[in-house]
PDB file of C-alpha atoms in Angstrom:
ATOM      1  CA  MET A  23      10.240  26.617  -7.819  1.00  0.00           C
ATOM      2  CA  ASP A  24       7.353  27.326  -5.638  1.00  0.00           C
ATOM      3  CA  PHE A  25       3.965  27.332  -7.666  1.00  0.00           C
ATOM      4  CA  ARG A  26       2.465  29.928  -5.355  1.00  0.00           C
ATOM      5  CA  THR A  27       5.404  32.645  -6.052  1.00  0.00           C
ATOM      6  CA  LEU A  28       5.003  31.694  -9.632  1.00  0.00           C
ATOM      7  CA  ARG A  29       1.162  32.165  -9.788  1.00  0.00           C
ATOM      8  CA  ALA A  30       1.820  35.493  -8.069  1.00  0.00           C
ATOM      9  CA  PHE A  31       3.933  36.750 -10.433  1.00  0.00           C
ATOM     10  CA  VAL A  32       1.591  35.520 -13.445  1.00  0.00           C
ATOM     11  CA  GLU A  33      -1.065  37.317 -11.910  1.00  0.00           C
ATOM     12  CA  VAL A  34       0.826  40.488 -11.504  1.00  0.00           C
ATOM     13  CA  VAL A  35       1.534  40.581 -15.393  1.00  0.00           C
ATOM     14  CA  ARG A  36      -1.930  39.343 -16.328  1.00  0.00           C
ATOM     15  CA  GLN A  37      -3.809  41.986 -14.025  1.00  0.00           C
ATOM     16  CA  GLY A  38      -1.421  44.823 -14.904  1.00  0.00           C
ATOM     17  CA  GLY A  39      -0.315  45.504 -11.268  1.00  0.00           C
ATOM     18  CA  PHE A  40       0.303  44.267  -7.593  1.00  0.00           C
ATOM     19  CA  SER A  41      -2.850  45.617  -6.243  1.00  0.00           C
ATOM     20  CA  GLN A  42      -5.125  44.064  -8.881  1.00  0.00           C
ATOM     21  CA  ALA A  43      -3.341  40.778  -8.724  1.00  0.00           C
ATOM     22  CA  ALA A  44      -3.685  40.635  -4.760  1.00  0.00           C
ATOM     23  CA  LYS A  45      -7.394  41.140  -5.378  1.00  0.00           C
ATOM     24  CA  ALA A  46      -7.527  38.237  -8.073  1.00  0.00           C
ATOM     25  CA  VAL A  47      -5.751  35.833  -5.634  1.00  0.00           C
ATOM     26  CA  PHE A  48      -7.518  36.967  -2.478  1.00  0.00           C
ATOM     27  CA  ALA A  49      -3.997  38.179  -0.840  1.00  0.00           C
ATOM     28  CA  THR A  50      -2.530  41.242   0.357  1.00  0.00           C
ATOM     29  CA  GLN A  51      -0.623  43.491  -1.851  1.00  0.00           C
ATOM     30  CA  SER A  52       2.728  43.091   0.158  1.00  0.00           C
ATOM     31  CA  THR A  53       1.891  39.475   0.028  1.00  0.00           C
ATOM     32  CA  ILE A  54       2.060  39.549  -3.746  1.00  0.00           C
ATOM     33  CA  SER A  55       5.344  41.892  -3.447  1.00  0.00           C
ATOM     34  CA  LYS A  56       6.926  39.505  -1.460  1.00  0.00           C
ATOM     35  CA  ALA A  57       6.162  36.635  -3.515  1.00  0.00           C
ATOM     36  CA  VAL A  58       7.464  38.225  -6.708  1.00  0.00           C
ATOM     37  CA  LYS A  59      10.743  39.350  -4.982  1.00  0.00           C
ATOM     38  CA  GLN A  60      11.193  35.873  -3.820  1.00  0.00           C
ATOM     39  CA  LEU A  61      10.682  34.304  -7.314  1.00  0.00           C
ATOM     40  CA  GLU A  62      13.261  36.736  -8.358  1.00  0.00           C
ATOM     41  CA  GLU A  63      16.265  35.997  -5.953  1.00  0.00           C
ATOM     42  CA  GLU A  64      15.516  32.440  -6.753  1.00  0.00           C
ATOM     43  CA  ILE A  65      16.013  32.814 -10.575  1.00  0.00           C
ATOM     44  CA  GLY A  66      18.832  35.451  -9.749  1.00  0.00           C
ATOM     45  CA  ALA A  67      17.415  37.926 -12.157  1.00  0.00           C
ATOM     46  CA  PRO A  68      14.632  40.797 -11.817  1.00  0.00           C
ATOM     47  CA  LEU A  69      11.597  39.967 -13.841  1.00  0.00           C
ATOM     48  CA  LEU A  70       9.831  43.406 -13.833  1.00  0.00           C
ATOM     49  CA  ASP A  71      10.961  46.748 -14.653  1.00  0.00           C
ATOM     50  CA  ARG A  72       9.317  48.953 -11.945  1.00  0.00           C
ATOM     51  CA  ILE A  73       8.588  52.427 -13.546  1.00  0.00           C
ATOM     52  CA  GLY A  74       6.489  54.665 -11.433  1.00  0.00           C
ATOM     53  CA  HIS A  75       3.245  52.686 -10.745  1.00  0.00           C
ATOM     54  CA  ARG A  76       3.982  50.390 -13.882  1.00  0.00           C
ATOM     55  CA  SER A  77       5.706  47.349 -14.101  1.00  0.00           C
ATOM     56  CA  LEU A  78       7.017  46.260 -17.262  1.00  0.00           C
ATOM     57  CA  LEU A  79       8.538  42.578 -17.907  1.00  0.00           C
ATOM     58  CA  THR A  80      12.523  42.584 -18.478  1.00  0.00           C
ATOM     59  CA  PRO A  81      13.567  39.555 -20.969  1.00  0.00           C
ATOM     60  CA  VAL A  82      14.121  37.547 -18.404  1.00  0.00           C
ATOM     61  CA  GLY A  83      10.521  38.158 -17.073  1.00  0.00           C
ATOM     62  CA  GLU A  84       9.118  37.631 -20.525  1.00  0.00           C
ATOM     63  CA  VAL A  85      10.611  33.818 -20.789  1.00  0.00           C
ATOM     64  CA  VAL A  86       9.514  33.103 -17.269  1.00  0.00           C
ATOM     65  CA  TYR A  87       6.065  34.455 -17.810  1.00  0.00           C
ATOM     66  CA  ARG A  88       5.381  32.393 -21.008  1.00  0.00           C
ATOM     67  CA  ARG A  89       6.804  29.284 -19.473  1.00  0.00           C
ATOM     68  CA  GLY A  90       4.953  29.818 -16.420  1.00  0.00           C
ATOM     69  CA  VAL A  91       1.509  29.993 -17.775  1.00  0.00           C
ATOM     70  CA  ARG A  92       2.100  26.729 -19.363  1.00  0.00           C
ATOM     71  CA  LEU A  93       3.356  25.536 -15.991  1.00  0.00           C
ATOM     72  CA  LEU A  94       0.313  26.568 -14.149  1.00  0.00           C
ATOM     73  CA  ALA A  95      -1.989  25.307 -16.538  1.00  0.00           C
ATOM     74  CA  ASP A  96      -0.142  21.897 -16.663  1.00  0.00           C
ATOM     75  CA  ARG A  97      -0.487  21.763 -12.761  1.00  0.00           C
ATOM     76  CA  ASP A  98      -3.959  22.797 -13.151  1.00  0.00           C
ATOM     77  CA  ASP A  99      -4.820  19.975 -15.404  1.00  0.00           C
ATOM     78  CA  LEU A 100      -2.871  17.540 -13.321  1.00  0.00           C
ATOM     79  CA  ILE A 101      -4.873  18.362 -10.315  1.00  0.00           C
ATOM     80  CA  ALA A 102      -7.983  17.950 -12.112  1.00  0.00           C
ATOM     81  CA  GLU A 103      -7.253  14.417 -13.849  1.00  0.00           C
ATOM     82  CA  LEU A 104      -5.989  13.188 -10.358  1.00  0.00           C
ATOM     83  CA  ASP A 105      -9.430  14.491  -8.837  1.00  0.00           C
ATOM     84  CA  GLU A 106     -10.996  12.577 -11.638  1.00  0.00           C
ATOM     85  CA  ILE A 107      -9.207   9.478 -11.006  1.00  0.00           C
ATOM     86  CA  ARG A 108     -10.063   9.589  -7.115  1.00  0.00           C
ATOM     87  CA  GLY A 109     -13.474  10.030  -7.851  1.00  0.00           C
ATOM     88  CA  LEU A 110     -13.388   7.045 -10.299  1.00  0.00           C
ATOM     89  CA  LYS A 111     -14.293   9.202 -13.377  1.00  0.00           C
ATOM     90  CA  ARG A 112     -10.986   8.005 -14.974  1.00  0.00           C
ATOM     91  CA  GLY A 113      -8.439   5.312 -14.653  1.00  0.00           C
ATOM     92  CA  VAL A 114      -7.094   1.690 -15.652  1.00  0.00           C
ATOM     93  CA  LEU A 115      -7.890  -1.530 -14.140  1.00  0.00           C
ATOM     94  CA  LYS A 116      -5.836  -4.267 -15.120  1.00  0.00           C
ATOM     95  CA  LEU A 117      -6.947  -7.875 -14.581  1.00  0.00           C
ATOM     96  CA  GLY A 118      -5.566 -11.242 -15.417  1.00  0.00           C
ATOM     97  CA  LEU A 119      -8.272 -14.158 -15.657  1.00  0.00           C
ATOM     98  CA  PRO A 120      -8.095 -17.779 -16.440  1.00  0.00           C
ATOM     99  CA  PRO A 121      -9.968 -19.496 -18.941  1.00  0.00           C
ATOM    100  CA  VAL A 122     -11.909 -21.737 -16.998  1.00  0.00           C
ATOM    101  CA  GLY A 123     -14.925 -20.045 -15.123  1.00  0.00           C
ATOM    102  CA  SER A 124     -14.045 -16.288 -15.958  1.00  0.00           C
ATOM    103  CA  ALA A 125     -17.148 -16.056 -18.230  1.00  0.00           C
ATOM    104  CA  THR A 126     -19.332 -17.102 -15.608  1.00  0.00           C
ATOM    105  CA  LEU A 127     -17.982 -15.531 -12.789  1.00  0.00           C
ATOM    106  CA  PHE A 128     -16.685 -12.234 -13.910  1.00  0.00           C
ATOM    107  CA  ALA A 129     -18.607 -11.264 -16.972  1.00  0.00           C
ATOM    108  CA  PRO A 130     -21.781  -9.991 -14.838  1.00  0.00           C
ATOM    109  CA  LEU A 131     -19.273  -8.081 -12.520  1.00  0.00           C
ATOM    110  CA  PHE A 132     -17.710  -6.406 -15.365  1.00  0.00           C
ATOM    111  CA  ALA A 133     -21.197  -5.229 -16.528  1.00  0.00           C
ATOM    112  CA  VAL A 134     -21.977  -3.603 -12.905  1.00  0.00           C
ATOM    113  CA  TYR A 135     -18.185  -2.276 -13.155  1.00  0.00           C
ATOM    114  CA  ARG A 136     -18.791  -0.782 -16.382  1.00  0.00           C
ATOM    115  CA  ARG A 137     -21.929   0.790 -15.336  1.00  0.00           C
ATOM    116  CA  ARG A 138     -20.697   1.994 -12.040  1.00  0.00           C
ATOM    117  CA  TYR A 139     -17.571   3.433 -13.481  1.00  0.00           C
ATOM    118  CA  PRO A 140     -17.838   4.329 -17.320  1.00  0.00           C
ATOM    119  CA  GLY A 141     -14.787   6.470 -17.321  1.00  0.00           C
ATOM    120  CA  ILE A 142     -12.696   3.365 -16.135  1.00  0.00           C
ATOM    121  CA  GLU A 143     -10.691   1.371 -18.842  1.00  0.00           C
ATOM    122  CA  VAL A 144     -10.522  -2.255 -18.205  1.00  0.00           C
ATOM    123  CA  ARG A 145      -7.504  -4.194 -19.596  1.00  0.00           C
ATOM    124  CA  LEU A 146      -8.316  -7.809 -19.542  1.00  0.00           C
ATOM    125  CA  ALA A 147      -5.332 -10.494 -20.008  1.00  0.00           C
ATOM    126  CA  GLU A 148      -6.460 -14.244 -20.151  1.00  0.00           C
ATOM    127  CA  TYR A 149      -3.873 -16.848 -19.561  1.00  0.00           C
ATOM    128  CA  GLY A 150      -3.443 -20.282 -17.364  1.00  0.00           C
ATOM    129  CA  SER A 151      -2.446 -19.756 -13.849  1.00  0.00           C
ATOM    130  CA  ASP A 152       1.089 -20.232 -13.917  1.00  0.00           C
ATOM    131  CA  GLU A 153       1.266 -17.208 -16.410  1.00  0.00           C
ATOM    132  CA  LEU A 154      -1.116 -15.052 -14.639  1.00  0.00           C
ATOM    133  CA  GLU A 155       1.115 -15.404 -11.451  1.00  0.00           C
ATOM    134  CA  GLU A 156       4.236 -14.336 -13.246  1.00  0.00           C
ATOM    135  CA  ARG A 157       2.349 -10.999 -14.751  1.00  0.00           C
ATOM    136  CA  LEU A 158       1.175 -10.456 -11.105  1.00  0.00           C
ATOM    137  CA  ARG A 159       4.632 -10.752  -9.774  1.00  0.00           C
ATOM    138  CA  ALA A 160       5.977  -8.390 -12.427  1.00  0.00           C
ATOM    139  CA  GLY A 161       3.131  -5.650 -11.583  1.00  0.00           C
ATOM    140  CA  GLU A 162       1.886  -6.096 -15.093  1.00  0.00           C
ATOM    141  CA  ILE A 163      -1.920  -6.757 -13.916  1.00  0.00           C
ATOM    142  CA  ASP A 164      -3.389  -5.527 -10.676  1.00  0.00           C
ATOM    143  CA  PHE A 165      -5.346  -8.627  -9.808  1.00  0.00           C
ATOM    144  CA  ALA A 166      -5.358 -12.033 -11.165  1.00  0.00           C
ATOM    145  CA  GLY A 167      -7.938 -14.850 -10.947  1.00  0.00           C
ATOM    146  CA  ALA A 168      -6.509 -17.820  -9.209  1.00  0.00           C
ATOM    147  CA  LEU A 169      -7.245 -21.349  -7.622  1.00  0.00           C
ATOM    148  CA  LEU A 170      -6.207 -21.723  -4.070  1.00  0.00           C
ATOM    149  CA  PRO A 171      -3.949 -22.398  -2.641  1.00  0.00           C
ATOM    150  CA  THR A 172      -1.624 -20.099  -4.186  1.00  0.00           C
ATOM    151  CA  SER A 173       1.469 -18.423  -3.310  1.00  0.00           C
ATOM    152  CA  ALA A 174       2.239 -16.760  -0.060  1.00  0.00           C
ATOM    153  CA  GLU A 175       3.458 -13.418  -1.845  1.00  0.00           C
ATOM    154  CA  PHE A 176      -0.179 -12.766  -2.720  1.00  0.00           C
ATOM    155  CA  GLU A 177      -3.044 -11.660  -0.705  1.00  0.00           C
ATOM    156  CA  TRP A 178      -6.199 -13.040  -1.963  1.00  0.00           C
ATOM    157  CA  GLN A 179     -10.133 -12.722  -1.434  1.00  0.00           C
ATOM    158  CA  GLU A 180     -12.064 -15.813  -2.157  1.00  0.00           C
ATOM    159  CA  VAL A 181     -14.737 -15.659  -5.130  1.00  0.00           C
ATOM    160  CA  ARG A 182     -16.321 -19.186  -5.653  1.00  0.00           C
ATOM    161  CA  HIS A 183     -15.967 -22.648  -3.706  1.00  0.00           C
ATOM    162  CA  GLU A 184     -17.249 -25.501  -5.911  1.00  0.00           C
ATOM    163  CA  PRO A 185     -16.579 -29.212  -5.832  1.00  0.00           C
ATOM    164  CA  LEU A 186     -15.391 -30.868  -9.116  1.00  0.00           C
ATOM    165  CA  VAL A 187     -17.443 -33.247 -11.289  1.00  0.00           C
ATOM    166  CA  ALA A 188     -16.006 -36.282 -13.394  1.00  0.00           C
ATOM    167  CA  LEU A 189     -17.333 -36.088 -16.982  1.00  0.00           C
ATOM    168  CA  VAL A 190     -17.964 -39.693 -17.780  1.00  0.00           C
ATOM    169  CA  PRO A 191     -18.942 -41.101 -21.371  1.00  0.00           C
ATOM    170  CA  VAL A 192     -22.488 -42.551 -21.143  1.00  0.00           C
ATOM    171  CA  GLY A 193     -22.034 -46.327 -21.346  1.00  0.00           C
ATOM    172  CA  ASN A 194     -18.771 -46.305 -19.078  1.00  0.00           C
ATOM    173  CA  PRO A 195     -19.678 -48.540 -16.150  1.00  0.00           C
ATOM    174  CA  LEU A 196     -18.874 -45.616 -13.911  1.00  0.00           C
ATOM    175  CA  SER A 197     -21.110 -43.338 -15.273  1.00  0.00           C
ATOM    176  CA  VAL A 198     -24.187 -44.873 -13.127  1.00  0.00           C
ATOM    177  CA  GLU A 199     -22.446 -44.058  -9.741  1.00  0.00           C
ATOM    178  CA  SER A 200     -23.383 -40.992  -7.777  1.00  0.00           C
ATOM    179  CA  ARG A 201     -19.807 -40.202  -6.585  1.00  0.00           C
ATOM    180  CA  LEU A 202     -16.237 -41.341  -7.730  1.00  0.00           C
ATOM    181  CA  THR A 203     -13.006 -41.191  -6.292  1.00  0.00           C
ATOM    182  CA  LEU A 204      -9.650 -41.154  -8.108  1.00  0.00           C
ATOM    183  CA  ALA A 205      -8.838 -44.472  -7.143  1.00  0.00           C
ATOM    184  CA  ASP A 206     -12.022 -45.217  -9.070  1.00  0.00           C
ATOM    185  CA  LEU A 207     -10.705 -43.832 -11.907  1.00  0.00           C
ATOM    186  CA  ARG A 208      -7.135 -45.742 -11.810  1.00  0.00           C
ATOM    187  CA  GLN A 209      -7.753 -47.608 -15.073  1.00  0.00           C
ATOM    188  CA  THR A 210      -9.618 -45.065 -16.937  1.00  0.00           C
ATOM    189  CA  PRO A 211      -7.906 -42.691 -19.252  1.00  0.00           C
ATOM    190  CA  LEU A 212      -7.989 -38.789 -18.178  1.00  0.00           C
ATOM    191  CA  ILE A 213      -8.461 -35.534 -20.489  1.00  0.00           C
ATOM    192  CA  LEU A 214      -6.739 -32.987 -18.645  1.00  0.00           C
ATOM    193  CA  PHE A 215      -6.051 -29.144 -19.460  1.00  0.00           C
ATOM    194  CA  ASP A 216      -2.917 -27.988 -21.063  1.00  0.00           C
ATOM    195  CA  SER A 217      -0.069 -27.366 -18.653  1.00  0.00           C
ATOM    196  CA  GLY A 218       0.138 -24.125 -16.811  1.00  0.00           C
ATOM    197  CA  PHE A 219      -3.366 -24.741 -15.673  1.00  0.00           C
ATOM    198  CA  THR A 220      -3.675 -25.054 -11.845  1.00  0.00           C
ATOM    199  CA  LEU A 221      -6.467 -27.264 -11.948  1.00  0.00           C
ATOM    200  CA  ASN A 222      -4.265 -29.889 -13.747  1.00  0.00           C
ATOM    201  CA  ARG A 223      -1.724 -29.812 -10.724  1.00  0.00           C
ATOM    202  CA  ILE A 224      -4.780 -30.285  -8.362  1.00  0.00           C
ATOM    203  CA  ILE A 225      -5.615 -33.723 -10.122  1.00  0.00           C
ATOM    204  CA  LEU A 226      -2.298 -34.731 -10.433  1.00  0.00           C
ATOM    205  CA  ASP A 227      -1.340 -34.380  -7.056  1.00  0.00           C
ATOM    206  CA  ALA A 228      -4.597 -35.986  -5.708  1.00  0.00           C
ATOM    207  CA  THR A 229      -3.803 -39.140  -8.277  1.00  0.00           C
ATOM    208  CA  ARG A 230      -0.344 -39.301  -6.651  1.00  0.00           C
ATOM    209  CA  ARG A 231      -1.967 -39.309  -3.155  1.00  0.00           C
ATOM    210  CA  ALA A 232      -3.919 -42.083  -4.253  1.00  0.00           C
ATOM    211  CA  GLY A 233      -0.944 -43.788  -5.603  1.00  0.00           C
ATOM    212  CA  PHE A 234      -0.917 -44.001  -9.028  1.00  0.00           C
ATOM    213  CA  GLU A 235      -0.089 -42.252 -12.422  1.00  0.00           C
ATOM    214  CA  PRO A 236      -2.811 -41.067 -14.520  1.00  0.00           C
ATOM    215  CA  ASP A 237      -2.955 -42.357 -18.247  1.00  0.00           C
ATOM    216  CA  ILE A 238      -3.398 -38.971 -19.834  1.00  0.00           C
ATOM    217  CA  VAL A 239      -4.661 -39.451 -23.573  1.00  0.00           C
ATOM    218  CA  ALA A 240      -5.537 -35.708 -24.549  1.00  0.00           C
ATOM    219  CA  ARG A 241      -4.904 -31.967 -23.094  1.00  0.00           C
ATOM    220  CA  SER A 242      -6.891 -29.033 -24.209  1.00  0.00           C
ATOM    221  CA  SER A 243      -7.433 -25.602 -23.009  1.00  0.00           C
ATOM    222  CA  GLN A 244     -11.179 -25.445 -24.689  1.00  0.00           C
ATOM    223  CA  ILE A 245     -13.628 -26.900 -22.403  1.00  0.00           C
ATOM    224  CA  ASP A 246     -15.888 -27.620 -25.077  1.00  0.00           C
ATOM    225  CA  PHE A 247     -13.438 -29.612 -27.248  1.00  0.00           C
ATOM    226  CA  MET A 248     -13.036 -31.533 -24.106  1.00  0.00           C
ATOM    227  CA  VAL A 249     -16.462 -32.244 -23.317  1.00  0.00           C
ATOM    228  CA  GLN A 250     -16.824 -33.572 -27.008  1.00  0.00           C
ATOM    229  CA  LEU A 251     -13.985 -35.689 -26.354  1.00  0.00           C
ATOM    230  CA  VAL A 252     -15.545 -37.229 -23.320  1.00  0.00           C
ATOM    231  CA  ALA A 253     -18.602 -37.723 -25.414  1.00  0.00           C
ATOM    232  CA  ALA A 254     -16.675 -39.529 -27.761  1.00  0.00           C
ATOM    233  CA  GLY A 255     -15.688 -42.016 -25.107  1.00  0.00           C
ATOM    234  CA  LEU A 256     -11.984 -41.056 -25.453  1.00  0.00           C
ATOM    235  CA  GLY A 257     -11.805 -40.829 -21.440  1.00  0.00           C
ATOM    236  CA  VAL A 258     -12.936 -38.619 -18.464  1.00  0.00           C
ATOM    237  CA  ALA A 259     -12.267 -35.030 -17.698  1.00  0.00           C
ATOM    238  CA  PHE A 260     -13.184 -32.988 -14.796  1.00  0.00           C
ATOM    239  CA  LEU A 261     -14.671 -29.369 -14.286  1.00  0.00           C
ATOM    240  CA  PRO A 262     -15.826 -27.335 -11.484  1.00  0.00           C
ATOM    241  CA  ARG A 263     -19.806 -28.314 -10.888  1.00  0.00           C
ATOM    242  CA  LEU A 264     -20.796 -24.731 -11.769  1.00  0.00           C
ATOM    243  CA  ILE A 265     -19.259 -24.823 -15.195  1.00  0.00           C
ATOM    244  CA  ALA A 266     -20.062 -28.212 -15.914  1.00  0.00           C
ATOM    245  CA  ALA A 267     -23.894 -27.471 -15.332  1.00  0.00           C
ATOM    246  CA  GLN A 268     -23.539 -25.080 -18.185  1.00  0.00           C
ATOM    247  CA  ARG A 269     -22.505 -27.559 -20.739  1.00  0.00           C
ATOM    248  CA  PRO A 270     -24.636 -30.536 -20.434  1.00  0.00           C
ATOM    249  CA  ASP A 271     -24.331 -33.227 -23.342  1.00  0.00           C
ATOM    250  CA  PRO A 272     -26.682 -36.296 -23.784  1.00  0.00           C
ATOM    251  CA  ALA A 273     -23.707 -38.436 -24.024  1.00  0.00           C
ATOM    252  CA  VAL A 274     -21.850 -37.234 -20.978  1.00  0.00           C
ATOM    253  CA  ARG A 275     -22.678 -37.893 -17.027  1.00  0.00           C
ATOM    254  CA  GLN A 276     -21.613 -35.781 -14.824  1.00  0.00           C
ATOM    255  CA  VAL A 277     -20.585 -37.406 -11.306  1.00  0.00           C
ATOM    256  CA  LEU A 278     -19.249 -35.492  -8.173  1.00  0.00           C
ATOM    257  CA  LEU A 279     -15.826 -36.205  -7.256  1.00  0.00           C
ATOM    258  CA  ASP A 280     -15.811 -37.299  -3.999  1.00  0.00           C
ATOM    259  CA  GLU A 281     -11.913 -36.710  -3.367  1.00  0.00           C
ATOM    260  CA  PRO A 282     -10.309 -34.656  -0.606  1.00  0.00           C
ATOM    261  CA  GLY A 283      -8.168 -31.874  -1.640  1.00  0.00           C
ATOM    262  CA  THR A 284      -9.852 -31.292  -5.081  1.00  0.00           C
ATOM    263  CA  GLU A 285     -12.154 -28.358  -4.135  1.00  0.00           C
ATOM    264  CA  TRP A 286     -12.057 -25.863  -6.793  1.00  0.00           C
ATOM    265  CA  ILE A 287     -11.847 -22.571  -4.908  1.00  0.00           C
ATOM    266  CA  MET A 288     -11.355 -19.183  -7.529  1.00  0.00           C
ATOM    267  CA  ALA A 289      -9.692 -16.145  -5.851  1.00  0.00           C
ATOM    268  CA  MET A 290      -8.908 -12.844  -6.696  1.00  0.00           C
ATOM    269  CA  CYS A 291      -5.484 -12.252  -6.079  1.00  0.00           C
ATOM    270  CA  TRP A 292      -3.137  -9.130  -5.582  1.00  0.00           C
ATOM    271  CA  ARG A 293       0.751  -8.812  -4.612  1.00  0.00           C
ATOM    272  CA  ARG A 294       1.024  -8.485  -1.064  1.00  0.00           C
ATOM    273  CA  GLY A 295       1.480  -4.978   0.327  1.00  0.00           C
ATOM    274  CA  ALA A 296       1.056  -3.460  -3.248  1.00  0.00           C
ATOM    275  CA  PHE A 297      -0.387  -0.055  -3.984  1.00  0.00           C
ATOM    276  CA  LEU A 298      -4.139  -0.368  -5.100  1.00  0.00           C
ATOM    277  CA  SER A 299      -5.662   2.566  -7.230  1.00  0.00           C
ATOM    278  CA  GLU A 300      -9.038   3.689  -6.529  1.00  0.00           C
ATOM    279  CA  ALA A 301     -10.221   1.548  -9.699  1.00  0.00           C
ATOM    280  CA  ALA A 302      -8.367  -1.662  -8.294  1.00  0.00           C
ATOM    281  CA  LYS A 303     -10.051  -0.937  -4.683  1.00  0.00           C
ATOM    282  CA  ALA A 304     -13.485  -0.362  -6.469  1.00  0.00           C
ATOM    283  CA  TRP A 305     -12.825  -3.835  -8.187  1.00  0.00           C
ATOM    284  CA  LEU A 306     -12.286  -5.401  -4.901  1.00  0.00           C
ATOM    285  CA  ALA A 307     -15.029  -4.055  -3.219  1.00  0.00           C
ATOM    286  CA  LEU A 308     -17.513  -5.263  -6.031  1.00  0.00           C
ATOM    287  CA  VAL A 309     -16.016  -8.604  -5.772  1.00  0.00           C
ATOM    288  CA  GLY A 310     -16.832  -8.456  -1.980  1.00  0.00           C
ATOM    289  CA  GLU A 311     -20.101  -7.591  -2.766  1.00  0.00           C
ATOM    290  CA  SER A 312     -20.744 -10.442  -5.277  1.00  0.00           C
ATOM    291  CA  ILE A 313     -19.741 -12.964  -2.493  1.00  0.00           C
ATOM    292  CA  SER A 314     -22.417 -11.497   0.143  1.00  0.00           C
ATOM    293  CA  ARG A 315     -24.867 -10.927  -2.562  1.00  0.00           C
ATOM    294  CA  PRO A 316     -24.549 -13.333  -5.615  1.00  0.00           C
ATOM    295  CA  ASP A 317     -27.227 -11.381  -7.676  1.00  0.00           C
ATOM    296  CA  THR A 318     -24.972  -8.667  -9.271  1.00  0.00           C
ATOM    297  CA  SER A 319     -27.689  -7.606 -11.450  1.00  0.00           C
ATOM    298  CA  VAL A 320     -28.018  -4.227  -9.620  1.00  0.00           C
TER     299      VAL A 320
END
């Protein structure tokens, strides 16, 4: 059913005649007459009983008019809602972020995004990298914060590039070094993140390249707890330099990890070729701004 013919018919009823309806929709009377006739032919029954200069609704016309008014109202609401979404007055942004680094990198961006687009609802999911990638593949989230390298099925935009530091207990002979390699830590117990964290794979792949399997004494998803385990002398942990700098501890020394292939490169990823809503495009643009202009306070 053509909305134009339906609107012409509804206006004839509302305005009380064809000439009045033509003025209301800025059309000629013959255009309105043709539209109503086309609608009657499509439905297969007369909608108006024309008596002289008057037109009364037939029983079929009453049903079409009643439903038509609602359909046209819904159509107008739909157009208005789509205009709001296109204008970023409404919409939903679904983000998946890893626990490590998200507060530092993305909390300031959330604040800017919220100020710019207060009508956009942000739905946040926080998981390890493996779970985030699965949710991204399933289309449950628009973007995932992930460490590079990532799957070729995703497009990505780099957010931050940081070296790793080894968190070494003060008193350990290695704590006085300015740089460490993983070979230097061959005999040292390690404290790693829980399984599913890409940072774990980065460390374990590097230890294998160095020719040894590490002694893993603890795993956790809580950065502060891991720092305290190091402070207690349990072993050595690893964090991006940016994140470690925010968690100083007098019992822990932060030593640069001088190991190729262990850089912490955070990126914003999305499905290759996926549709990006206006809300999603606005977030990606903001991420790009944060790279070229790290101060996101404005």
